[in-house]
mmCIF file of C-alpha atoms in Angstrom:
data_model
loop_
_atom_site.group_PDB
_atom_site.id
_atom_site.type_symbol
_atom_site.label_atom_id
_atom_site.label_comp_id
_atom_site.label_asym_id
_atom_site.label_seq_id
_atom_site.Cartn_x
_atom_site.Cartn_y
_atom_site.Cartn_z
ATOM 1 C CA MET T 20 194.757 -55.398 92.589
ATOM 2 C CA THR T 21 194.047 -53.143 89.583
ATOM 3 C CA ARG T 22 191.926 -54.638 86.819
ATOM 4 C CA VAL T 23 192.958 -53.401 83.364
ATOM 5 C CA ASP T 24 190.890 -54.282 80.304
ATOM 6 C CA ALA T 25 192.517 -53.707 76.901
ATOM 7 C CA ASN T 26 189.996 -52.945 74.166
ATOM 8 C CA LEU T 27 191.271 -54.560 70.952
ATOM 9 C CA ALA T 28 187.941 -54.789 69.136
ATOM 10 C CA TRP T 29 189.304 -52.424 66.482
ATOM 11 C CA LEU T 30 192.327 -54.587 65.646
ATOM 12 C CA VAL T 31 191.839 -56.524 62.414
ATOM 13 C CA PRO T 32 195.038 -58.525 61.769
ATOM 14 C CA GLY T 33 196.948 -57.359 58.708
ATOM 15 C CA ARG T 34 194.798 -54.284 58.178
ATOM 16 C CA VAL T 35 196.045 -51.574 60.544
ATOM 17 C CA GLY T 36 199.779 -51.373 59.826
ATOM 18 C CA GLY T 37 202.315 -50.468 62.477
ATOM 19 C CA SER T 38 199.713 -49.921 65.196
ATOM 20 C CA GLU T 39 199.139 -53.693 65.212
ATOM 21 C CA GLU T 40 202.791 -54.437 65.955
ATOM 22 C CA TYR T 41 202.929 -51.608 68.481
ATOM 23 C CA THR T 42 199.961 -52.970 70.402
ATOM 24 C CA VAL T 43 200.812 -56.666 70.288
ATOM 25 C CA ARG T 44 204.427 -56.211 71.322
ATOM 26 C CA LEU T 45 203.607 -53.799 74.114
ATOM 27 C CA LEU T 46 200.875 -55.952 75.642
ATOM 28 C CA CYS T 47 203.041 -59.068 75.463
ATOM 29 C CA ALA T 48 205.873 -57.203 77.192
ATOM 30 C CA ALA T 49 203.484 -56.004 79.920
ATOM 31 C CA ALA T 50 202.128 -59.508 80.469
ATOM 32 C CA GLU T 51 205.621 -60.990 80.562
ATOM 33 C CA SER T 52 206.704 -58.479 83.222
ATOM 34 C CA ARG T 53 203.979 -59.911 85.505
ATOM 35 C CA PRO T 54 203.306 -56.832 87.672
ATOM 36 C CA ALA T 55 201.892 -58.128 90.953
ATOM 37 C CA ASP T 56 199.258 -55.380 91.228
ATOM 38 C CA ILE T 57 197.896 -55.554 87.644
ATOM 39 C CA ASP T 58 195.221 -57.987 86.443
ATOM 40 C CA LEU T 59 195.309 -57.656 82.640
ATOM 41 C CA ARG T 60 192.552 -58.895 80.325
ATOM 42 C CA LEU T 61 192.269 -58.508 76.557
ATOM 43 C CA ILE T 62 189.054 -58.102 74.549
ATOM 44 C CA GLY T 63 189.247 -58.885 70.838
ATOM 45 C CA SER T 64 188.139 -61.057 67.950
ATOM 46 C CA SER T 65 188.892 -64.721 67.348
ATOM 47 C CA ALA T 66 190.806 -63.638 64.228
ATOM 48 C CA LEU T 67 193.112 -61.523 66.392
ATOM 49 C CA PHE T 68 193.967 -64.327 68.802
ATOM 50 C CA ALA T 69 194.428 -66.785 65.938
ATOM 51 C CA ALA T 70 196.860 -64.427 64.197
ATOM 52 C CA HIS T 71 198.715 -63.695 67.447
ATOM 53 C CA PRO T 72 198.726 -66.824 69.615
ATOM 54 C CA GLU T 73 201.042 -65.043 72.018
ATOM 55 C CA LEU T 74 198.093 -62.807 72.933
ATOM 56 C CA ALA T 75 195.888 -65.841 73.470
ATOM 57 C CA GLU T 76 198.174 -66.838 76.348
ATOM 58 C CA ILE T 77 196.982 -63.744 78.235
ATOM 59 C CA GLU T 78 193.536 -63.766 79.876
ATOM 60 C CA HIS T 79 191.099 -62.706 77.181
ATOM 61 C CA VAL T 80 187.492 -62.528 75.996
ATOM 62 C CA VAL T 81 186.587 -63.325 72.387
ATOM 63 C CA LEU T 82 184.107 -61.042 70.628
ATOM 64 C CA GLY T 83 181.787 -62.544 68.033
ATOM 65 C CA GLY T 84 180.458 -60.877 64.912
ATOM 66 C CA PRO T 85 181.801 -59.756 61.498
ATOM 67 C CA VAL T 86 185.126 -58.317 62.634
ATOM 68 C CA ARG T 87 186.081 -57.038 59.166
ATOM 69 C CA PHE T 88 182.966 -54.855 58.955
ATOM 70 C CA ARG T 89 183.983 -51.457 60.343
ATOM 71 C CA PRO T 90 180.499 -50.288 61.454
ATOM 72 C CA TRP T 91 180.132 -53.492 63.457
ATOM 73 C CA ARG T 92 183.486 -52.954 65.176
ATOM 74 C CA VAL T 93 182.565 -49.391 66.117
ATOM 75 C CA ALA T 94 179.163 -50.480 67.412
ATOM 76 C CA SER T 95 180.606 -53.389 69.401
ATOM 77 C CA GLU T 96 182.809 -51.023 71.386
ATOM 78 C CA SER T 97 179.749 -49.185 72.703
ATOM 79 C CA THR T 98 177.786 -52.386 73.355
ATOM 80 C CA SER T 99 179.755 -55.578 73.998
ATOM 81 C CA VAL T 100 182.970 -53.905 75.144
ATOM 82 C CA PHE T 101 181.039 -51.443 77.291
ATOM 83 C CA ARG T 102 179.248 -54.326 79.011
ATOM 84 C CA LEU T 103 182.399 -56.422 79.484
ATOM 85 C CA THR T 104 184.442 -53.591 81.006
ATOM 86 C CA ARG T 105 181.948 -52.383 83.608
ATOM 87 C CA THR T 106 184.005 -53.786 86.537
ATOM 88 C CA ALA T 107 187.442 -52.720 85.260
ATOM 89 C CA ASP T 108 189.495 -50.105 87.090
ATOM 90 C CA VAL T 109 191.120 -48.980 83.835
ATOM 91 C CA VAL T 110 189.969 -49.503 80.249
ATOM 92 C CA HIS T 111 192.722 -48.959 77.698
ATOM 93 C CA HIS T 112 191.508 -48.314 74.153
ATOM 94 C CA PHE T 113 194.512 -49.028 71.928
ATOM 95 C CA GLY T 114 192.745 -48.070 68.696
ATOM 96 C CA GLY T 115 192.909 -44.293 68.995
ATOM 97 C CA ARG T 116 189.288 -43.693 70.003
ATOM 98 C CA VAL T 117 187.253 -43.686 73.185
ATOM 99 C CA PRO T 118 183.885 -45.319 72.299
ATOM 100 C CA ALA T 119 180.688 -43.306 72.455
ATOM 101 C CA ARG T 120 179.645 -45.283 75.559
ATOM 102 C CA HIS T 121 182.368 -45.661 78.135
ATOM 103 C CA HIS T 122 182.803 -45.777 81.896
ATOM 104 C CA GLY T 123 185.012 -42.719 82.450
ATOM 105 C CA ASN T 124 188.177 -44.581 83.491
ATOM 106 C CA ASP T 125 189.662 -44.568 80.017
ATOM 107 C CA VAL T 126 193.185 -44.569 78.641
ATOM 108 C CA VAL T 127 193.443 -44.063 74.882
ATOM 109 C CA THR T 128 196.454 -44.599 72.644
ATOM 110 C CA ILE T 129 196.724 -42.013 69.867
ATOM 111 C CA HIS T 130 199.179 -43.550 67.401
ATOM 112 C CA ASP T 131 199.442 -40.333 65.390
ATOM 113 C CA LEU T 132 197.341 -37.512 63.962
ATOM 114 C CA GLN T 133 197.875 -38.428 60.328
ATOM 115 C CA PRO T 134 194.105 -38.332 59.555
ATOM 116 C CA LEU T 135 194.147 -34.664 60.554
ATOM 117 C CA GLN T 136 197.581 -33.723 59.208
ATOM 118 C CA MET T 137 197.583 -35.766 55.967
ATOM 119 C CA PRO T 138 193.856 -36.242 55.230
ATOM 120 C CA GLU T 139 194.525 -37.004 51.560
ATOM 121 C CA ASN T 140 195.696 -40.470 52.638
ATOM 122 C CA PHE T 141 192.221 -41.408 53.909
ATOM 123 C CA SER T 142 188.765 -41.883 52.482
ATOM 124 C CA LEU T 143 186.292 -39.022 52.902
ATOM 125 C CA VAL T 144 184.135 -41.010 55.334
ATOM 126 C CA LYS T 145 187.059 -42.060 57.518
ATOM 127 C CA ARG T 146 188.664 -38.640 57.752
ATOM 128 C CA ARG T 147 185.336 -36.974 58.604
ATOM 129 C CA TYR T 148 184.706 -39.555 61.298
ATOM 130 C CA LEU T 149 188.194 -39.230 62.791
ATOM 131 C CA ALA T 150 188.081 -35.437 62.592
ATOM 132 C CA VAL T 151 185.385 -35.699 65.261
ATOM 133 C CA ALA T 152 186.458 -38.872 67.077
ATOM 134 C CA LEU T 153 190.097 -37.983 67.695
ATOM 135 C CA PRO T 154 189.520 -34.600 69.418
ATOM 136 C CA ARG T 155 186.620 -36.047 71.426
ATOM 137 C CA SER T 156 188.729 -39.004 72.554
ATOM 138 C CA VAL T 157 191.620 -36.799 73.642
ATOM 139 C CA ALA T 158 189.247 -34.558 75.580
ATOM 140 C CA THR T 159 187.416 -37.497 77.182
ATOM 141 C CA ALA T 160 190.196 -39.854 78.240
ATOM 142 C CA ARG T 161 191.730 -39.718 81.701
ATOM 143 C CA LEU T 162 195.142 -40.319 80.097
ATOM 144 C CA VAL T 163 196.362 -40.130 76.495
ATOM 145 C CA VAL T 164 199.200 -42.461 75.553
ATOM 146 C CA THR T 165 201.357 -41.857 72.461
ATOM 147 C CA PRO T 166 204.138 -43.976 70.920
ATOM 148 C CA SER T 167 206.652 -41.121 70.960
ATOM 149 C CA GLU T 168 207.317 -37.695 72.392
ATOM 150 C CA TRP T 169 206.849 -36.302 68.896
ATOM 151 C CA VAL T 170 203.266 -37.572 68.681
ATOM 152 C CA ALA T 171 202.604 -36.215 72.166
ATOM 153 C CA SER T 172 203.779 -32.783 71.032
ATOM 154 C CA THR T 173 201.482 -32.871 67.998
ATOM 155 C CA VAL T 174 198.494 -33.779 70.182
ATOM 156 C CA VAL T 175 199.260 -30.729 72.302
ATOM 157 C CA ASP T 176 199.864 -28.435 69.337
ATOM 158 C CA VAL T 177 197.023 -29.584 67.073
ATOM 159 C CA LEU T 178 194.327 -30.491 69.606
ATOM 160 C CA GLY T 179 195.290 -28.254 72.506
ATOM 161 C CA ALA T 180 195.604 -31.161 74.939
ATOM 162 C CA ASP T 181 196.883 -30.642 78.470
ATOM 163 C CA PRO T 182 200.486 -31.965 78.495
ATOM 164 C CA SER T 183 199.992 -33.331 82.020
ATOM 165 C CA ARG T 184 197.418 -35.804 80.631
ATOM 166 C CA LEU T 185 199.810 -37.220 78.038
ATOM 167 C CA ARG T 186 202.317 -40.028 78.440
ATOM 168 C CA ALA T 187 204.752 -41.320 75.793
ATOM 169 C CA VAL T 188 204.765 -45.117 75.952
ATOM 170 C CA SER T 189 206.812 -46.531 73.114
ATOM 171 C CA SER T 190 206.584 -50.120 71.983
ATOM 172 C CA THR T 191 209.483 -52.542 71.728
ATOM 173 C CA TRP T 192 211.224 -54.922 69.376
ATOM 174 C CA ASP T 193 210.049 -58.387 68.396
ATOM 175 C CA VAL T 194 211.070 -60.677 71.262
ATOM 176 C CA SER T 195 210.734 -63.838 69.154
ATOM 177 C CA THR T 196 213.991 -65.692 68.534
ATOM 178 C CA GLU T 197 212.662 -67.631 65.534
ATOM 179 C CA ILE T 198 214.463 -66.834 62.273
ATOM 180 C CA ASP T 199 213.499 -68.262 58.878
ATOM 181 C CA PRO T 200 216.417 -67.721 56.449
ATOM 182 C CA THR T 201 214.680 -69.237 53.412
ATOM 183 C CA LEU T 202 213.709 -65.980 51.710
ATOM 184 C CA ALA T 203 216.900 -64.190 52.696
ATOM 185 C CA SER T 204 219.107 -66.966 51.349
ATOM 186 C CA SER T 205 217.476 -66.685 47.903
ATOM 187 C CA LEU T 206 218.666 -63.113 47.390
ATOM 188 C CA GLY T 207 222.184 -63.913 46.216
ATOM 189 C CA GLU T 208 225.459 -62.390 47.351
ATOM 190 C CA GLY T 209 225.072 -58.757 46.317
ATOM 191 C CA PRO T 210 224.172 -55.934 48.712
ATOM 192 C CA VAL T 211 220.577 -55.979 49.978
ATOM 193 C CA VAL T 212 218.537 -52.874 50.780
ATOM 194 C CA LEU T 213 215.426 -53.578 52.865
ATOM 195 C CA TYR T 214 212.257 -51.508 53.228
ATOM 196 C CA PRO T 215 209.332 -53.116 55.117
ATOM 197 C CA ALA T 216 206.231 -50.962 54.619
ATOM 198 C CA ILE T 217 202.723 -50.994 53.171
ATOM 199 C CA THR T 218 202.596 -49.053 49.908
ATOM 200 C CA HIS T 219 200.822 -45.977 51.241
ATOM 201 C CA PRO T 220 201.763 -42.643 49.621
ATOM 202 C CA HIS T 221 203.500 -41.235 52.703
ATOM 203 C CA LYS T 222 205.835 -44.246 52.805
ATOM 204 C CA ARG T 223 207.471 -42.847 49.647
ATOM 205 C CA HIS T 224 208.451 -46.083 47.928
ATOM 206 C CA LEU T 225 208.804 -44.124 44.689
ATOM 207 C CA LEU T 226 211.487 -41.941 46.246
ATOM 208 C CA LEU T 227 213.466 -45.010 47.310
ATOM 209 C CA LEU T 228 213.191 -46.665 43.888
ATOM 210 C CA ASP T 229 214.224 -43.469 42.107
ATOM 211 C CA ALA T 230 217.201 -42.993 44.424
ATOM 212 C CA ILE T 231 218.435 -46.577 44.297
ATOM 213 C CA GLY T 232 218.043 -46.646 40.521
ATOM 214 C CA ARG T 233 220.677 -43.944 40.318
ATOM 215 C CA LEU T 234 223.157 -46.353 41.879
ATOM 216 C CA ALA T 235 222.715 -49.066 39.266
ATOM 217 C CA ASP T 236 226.080 -48.399 37.606
ATOM 218 C CA ALA T 237 228.043 -48.254 40.875
ATOM 219 C CA HIS T 238 226.159 -51.157 42.497
ATOM 220 C CA PRO T 239 224.862 -53.361 39.659
ATOM 221 C CA ARG T 240 224.283 -56.331 41.999
ATOM 222 C CA VAL T 241 222.185 -54.488 44.567
ATOM 223 C CA THR T 242 218.791 -55.978 45.457
ATOM 224 C CA VAL T 243 215.937 -53.958 46.931
ATOM 225 C CA VAL T 244 213.495 -55.977 49.055
ATOM 226 C CA LEU T 245 210.068 -54.411 49.611
ATOM 227 C CA THR T 246 207.931 -56.326 52.098
ATOM 228 C CA GLY T 247 204.436 -55.410 53.240
ATOM 229 C CA GLY T 248 200.919 -55.264 51.898
ATOM 230 C CA GLU T 249 199.286 -53.171 49.208
ATOM 231 C CA GLY T 250 198.290 -49.604 50.025
ATOM 232 C CA ARG T 251 196.827 -46.643 48.201
ATOM 233 C CA ALA T 252 200.001 -46.095 46.143
ATOM 234 C CA GLU T 253 200.263 -49.734 45.011
ATOM 235 C CA ASP T 254 199.652 -49.080 41.295
ATOM 236 C CA GLU T 255 202.356 -46.417 41.104
ATOM 237 C CA VAL T 256 204.820 -48.579 43.022
ATOM 238 C CA ARG T 257 204.167 -51.573 40.779
ATOM 239 C CA GLU T 258 204.863 -49.455 37.680
ATOM 240 C CA ALA T 259 208.081 -48.074 39.196
ATOM 241 C CA VAL T 260 209.272 -51.579 40.039
ATOM 242 C CA ALA T 261 208.615 -52.718 36.456
ATOM 243 C CA ARG T 262 210.894 -50.019 35.035
ATOM 244 C CA SER T 263 213.530 -50.114 37.786
ATOM 245 C CA ALA T 264 217.173 -50.336 36.750
ATOM 246 C CA VAL T 265 217.958 -52.525 39.770
ATOM 247 C CA ARG T 266 216.602 -55.836 40.975
ATOM 248 C CA VAL T 267 213.522 -55.447 43.163
ATOM 249 C CA VAL T 268 212.054 -58.353 45.142
ATOM 250 C CA ARG T 269 208.499 -58.037 46.443
ATOM 251 C CA PRO T 270 207.478 -60.986 48.635
ATOM 252 C CA GLY T 271 204.426 -59.122 50.002
ATOM 253 C CA ARG T 272 203.496 -59.797 53.604
ATOM 254 C CA VAL T 273 205.970 -62.154 55.218
ATOM 255 C CA THR T 274 206.056 -63.969 58.524
ATOM 256 C CA ALA T 275 207.850 -62.427 61.465
ATOM 257 C CA ALA T 276 210.475 -65.165 61.213
ATOM 258 C CA SER T 277 211.114 -64.432 57.519
ATOM 259 C CA LEU T 278 211.362 -60.712 58.229
ATOM 260 C CA ARG T 279 213.893 -61.418 60.967
ATOM 261 C CA GLY T 280 215.892 -63.379 58.406
ATOM 262 C CA LEU T 281 215.809 -60.406 56.045
ATOM 263 C CA TYR T 282 217.057 -58.045 58.759
ATOM 264 C CA GLU T 283 219.964 -60.399 59.402
ATOM 265 C CA ARG T 284 220.791 -60.650 55.678
ATOM 266 C CA ALA T 285 220.339 -56.992 54.701
ATOM 267 C CA ASP T 286 223.208 -54.571 54.327
ATOM 268 C CA LEU T 287 221.033 -51.504 54.827
ATOM 269 C CA LEU T 288 217.555 -50.474 55.961
ATOM 270 C CA VAL T 289 216.261 -47.476 54.041
ATOM 271 C CA PHE T 290 213.211 -45.839 55.587
ATOM 272 C CA PRO T 291 212.097 -42.790 53.561
ATOM 273 C CA SER T 292 208.637 -42.497 55.166
ATOM 274 C CA ALA T 293 207.423 -38.921 55.521
ATOM 275 C CA TYR T 294 205.197 -39.640 58.523
ATOM 276 C CA GLU T 295 205.828 -42.040 61.423
ATOM 277 C CA GLY T 296 204.484 -42.063 64.960
ATOM 278 C CA PHE T 297 207.509 -44.129 65.964
ATOM 279 C CA GLY T 298 209.096 -46.401 63.325
ATOM 280 C CA LEU T 299 209.450 -49.958 64.659
ATOM 281 C CA PRO T 300 211.449 -51.205 61.618
ATOM 282 C CA VAL T 301 214.117 -48.634 62.456
ATOM 283 C CA LEU T 302 214.284 -49.962 66.015
ATOM 284 C CA GLU T 303 214.541 -53.549 64.742
ATOM 285 C CA ALA T 304 217.497 -52.557 62.584
ATOM 286 C CA MET T 305 219.168 -50.620 65.409
ATOM 287 C CA ARG T 306 218.862 -53.596 67.733
ATOM 288 C CA ILE T 307 221.165 -55.711 65.538
ATOM 289 C CA GLY T 308 223.408 -52.910 64.308
ATOM 290 C CA LEU T 309 221.993 -52.860 60.769
ATOM 291 C CA PRO T 310 222.809 -49.459 59.186
ATOM 292 C CA VAL T 311 219.811 -47.174 58.675
ATOM 293 C CA VAL T 312 219.140 -44.340 56.248
ATOM 294 C CA ALA T 313 215.889 -42.634 57.232
ATOM 295 C CA SER T 314 213.863 -39.497 56.734
ATOM 296 C CA ASP T 315 214.542 -36.689 59.204
ATOM 297 C CA GLN T 316 210.796 -36.098 59.643
ATOM 298 C CA THR T 317 208.323 -36.756 62.461
ATOM 299 C CA ALA T 318 209.396 -39.322 65.103
ATOM 300 C CA LEU T 319 212.285 -40.929 63.214
ATOM 301 C CA PRO T 320 215.047 -38.624 64.548
ATOM 302 C CA GLU T 321 213.783 -39.305 68.085
ATOM 303 C CA VAL T 322 214.347 -43.025 67.560
ATOM 304 C CA LEU T 323 217.474 -43.127 65.398
ATOM 305 C CA GLY T 324 219.402 -40.281 66.999
ATOM 306 C CA ASP T 325 222.960 -40.122 65.683
ATOM 307 C CA THR T 326 223.292 -43.882 65.131
ATOM 308 C CA GLY T 327 222.375 -43.718 61.444
ATOM 309 C CA THR T 328 221.852 -41.293 58.561
ATOM 310 C CA LEU T 329 218.933 -38.851 58.543
ATOM 311 C CA VAL T 330 218.073 -37.342 55.176
ATOM 312 C CA ALA T 331 216.124 -34.118 54.651
ATOM 313 C CA GLY T 332 213.721 -33.515 51.800
ATOM 314 C CA ASP T 333 212.701 -35.665 48.869
ATOM 315 C CA ASP T 334 215.500 -35.114 46.332
ATOM 316 C CA PRO T 335 216.346 -38.560 44.892
ATOM 317 C CA ALA T 336 219.942 -37.473 44.211
ATOM 318 C CA VAL T 337 220.462 -36.593 47.878
ATOM 319 C CA TRP T 338 218.967 -39.911 48.962
ATOM 320 C CA ALA T 339 221.096 -41.783 46.426
ATOM 321 C CA ALA T 340 224.248 -40.200 47.831
ATOM 322 C CA ALA T 341 223.243 -41.072 51.410
ATOM 323 C CA ILE T 342 222.486 -44.679 50.443
ATOM 324 C CA ALA T 343 225.785 -45.002 48.567
ATOM 325 C CA ASP T 344 227.742 -43.714 51.569
ATOM 326 C CA ALA T 345 225.897 -46.031 53.970
ATOM 327 C CA LEU T 346 226.621 -49.078 51.787
ATOM 328 C CA VAL T 347 230.309 -48.284 52.237
ATOM 329 C CA ASP T 348 230.664 -47.213 55.879
ATOM 330 C CA GLY T 349 227.210 -47.628 57.424
ATOM 331 C CA ARG T 350 228.355 -50.299 59.898
ATOM 332 C CA GLU T 351 230.782 -47.842 61.433
ATOM 333 C CA ARG T 352 228.060 -45.212 61.876
ATOM 334 C CA SER T 353 225.644 -47.700 63.441
ATOM 335 C CA ALA T 354 228.094 -49.016 66.042
ATOM 336 C CA GLY T 355 226.186 -47.311 68.857
ATOM 337 C CA ALA T 356 222.728 -48.360 67.634
ATOM 338 C CA PRO T 357 222.286 -51.519 69.762
ATOM 339 C CA ALA T 358 223.045 -49.577 72.936
ATOM 340 C CA ARG T 359 220.576 -46.840 71.971
ATOM 341 C CA ALA T 360 217.938 -49.449 71.131
ATOM 342 C CA GLU T 361 218.010 -50.608 74.756
ATOM 343 C CA ARG T 362 215.957 -47.508 75.605
ATOM 344 C CA TRP T 363 213.010 -49.369 74.099
ATOM 345 C CA SER T 364 213.710 -52.843 75.482
ATOM 346 C CA PRO T 365 210.705 -55.024 76.435
ATOM 347 C CA THR T 366 211.388 -54.471 80.128
ATOM 348 C CA ARG T 367 211.442 -50.686 79.812
ATOM 349 C CA ALA T 368 208.447 -50.586 77.483
ATOM 350 C CA ALA T 369 206.402 -52.699 79.887
ATOM 351 C CA ALA T 370 207.404 -50.541 82.836
ATOM 352 C CA ARG T 371 206.220 -47.377 81.060
ATOM 353 C CA LEU T 372 202.879 -48.933 80.179
ATOM 354 C CA VAL T 373 202.220 -50.299 83.664
ATOM 355 C CA ALA T 374 203.210 -46.940 85.171
ATOM 356 C CA ALA T 375 200.642 -45.243 82.916
ATOM 357 C CA TRP T 376 197.895 -47.594 84.144
ATOM 358 C CA ARG T 377 198.853 -47.015 87.754
ATOM 359 C CA SER T 378 198.777 -43.254 87.291
ATOM 360 C CA VAL T 379 195.122 -43.423 86.252
ATOM 361 C CA VAL T 380 194.135 -45.317 89.410
#
């Protein structure tokens, strides 16, 4: 039996973006697969297990302390987590860093290298810290896991990592079957364009709003739905929404069930993000055959393939034309998307993760 401890001390619910969904979905898939030779245990805060009761069904240890205080979280990984994991065969740090004190049997998930490649999106303190922590973690870990082959290639290119010590382990879709149609049913009968993302600059909400505004005459009943929390570009996005020529609905953070309802109601997912380690919303759309228009940058082409529309650059006119075309014949283009999405099914995602743990032992 191989004991695997998953270090989730870093995970503050609602604060870490897509890496939260990546981690929760992947661990739930691994637990559901019930590998006979793996004894999985999670280590995280009470807030984490309250926000994700599905994780609480897995064996776990609750950490005390002020979880929202970053210095405390960092310190706890070298104290409490270090103490709790002393008998584990593998310790998987899902937060992108190997703690200062560790046992030498570490797996680390590097979600992306955005702090090094787009440092302007981070505070000075955080980018200086990660400029040291990320290279040290990659050099220290027995195995480095990434959510896509694209991220793996950047770890090799930017940090000079040995490719043999890297493993792409993508996450999966939301396995919940609960759908809340309340929000979706309030949107009316016109076409709906969905973009679920925190308003960080690299998500390029302004590009989407500029592009869709150019379609106001041809599609006067279109509704743009922007879900997600407030990021560093929130003020600019709020101003753009106020002057938009089309209807924009901003429900903020929504439940998983409400988001599922929006996917079912939407006519198109537009994903103009300039930097993604994977792009789980694109996978969610592909799973149900919802047409996708996405940026051709970073990991998005790896996920979408030829089952949607990939757009180069940041010209709003080009994006407007792509969106207009997809509103007309996007369903035809996305016919093969559900079959492609099966590459990242829960069963396959779990198998890749368990295989990574076994390779360390």
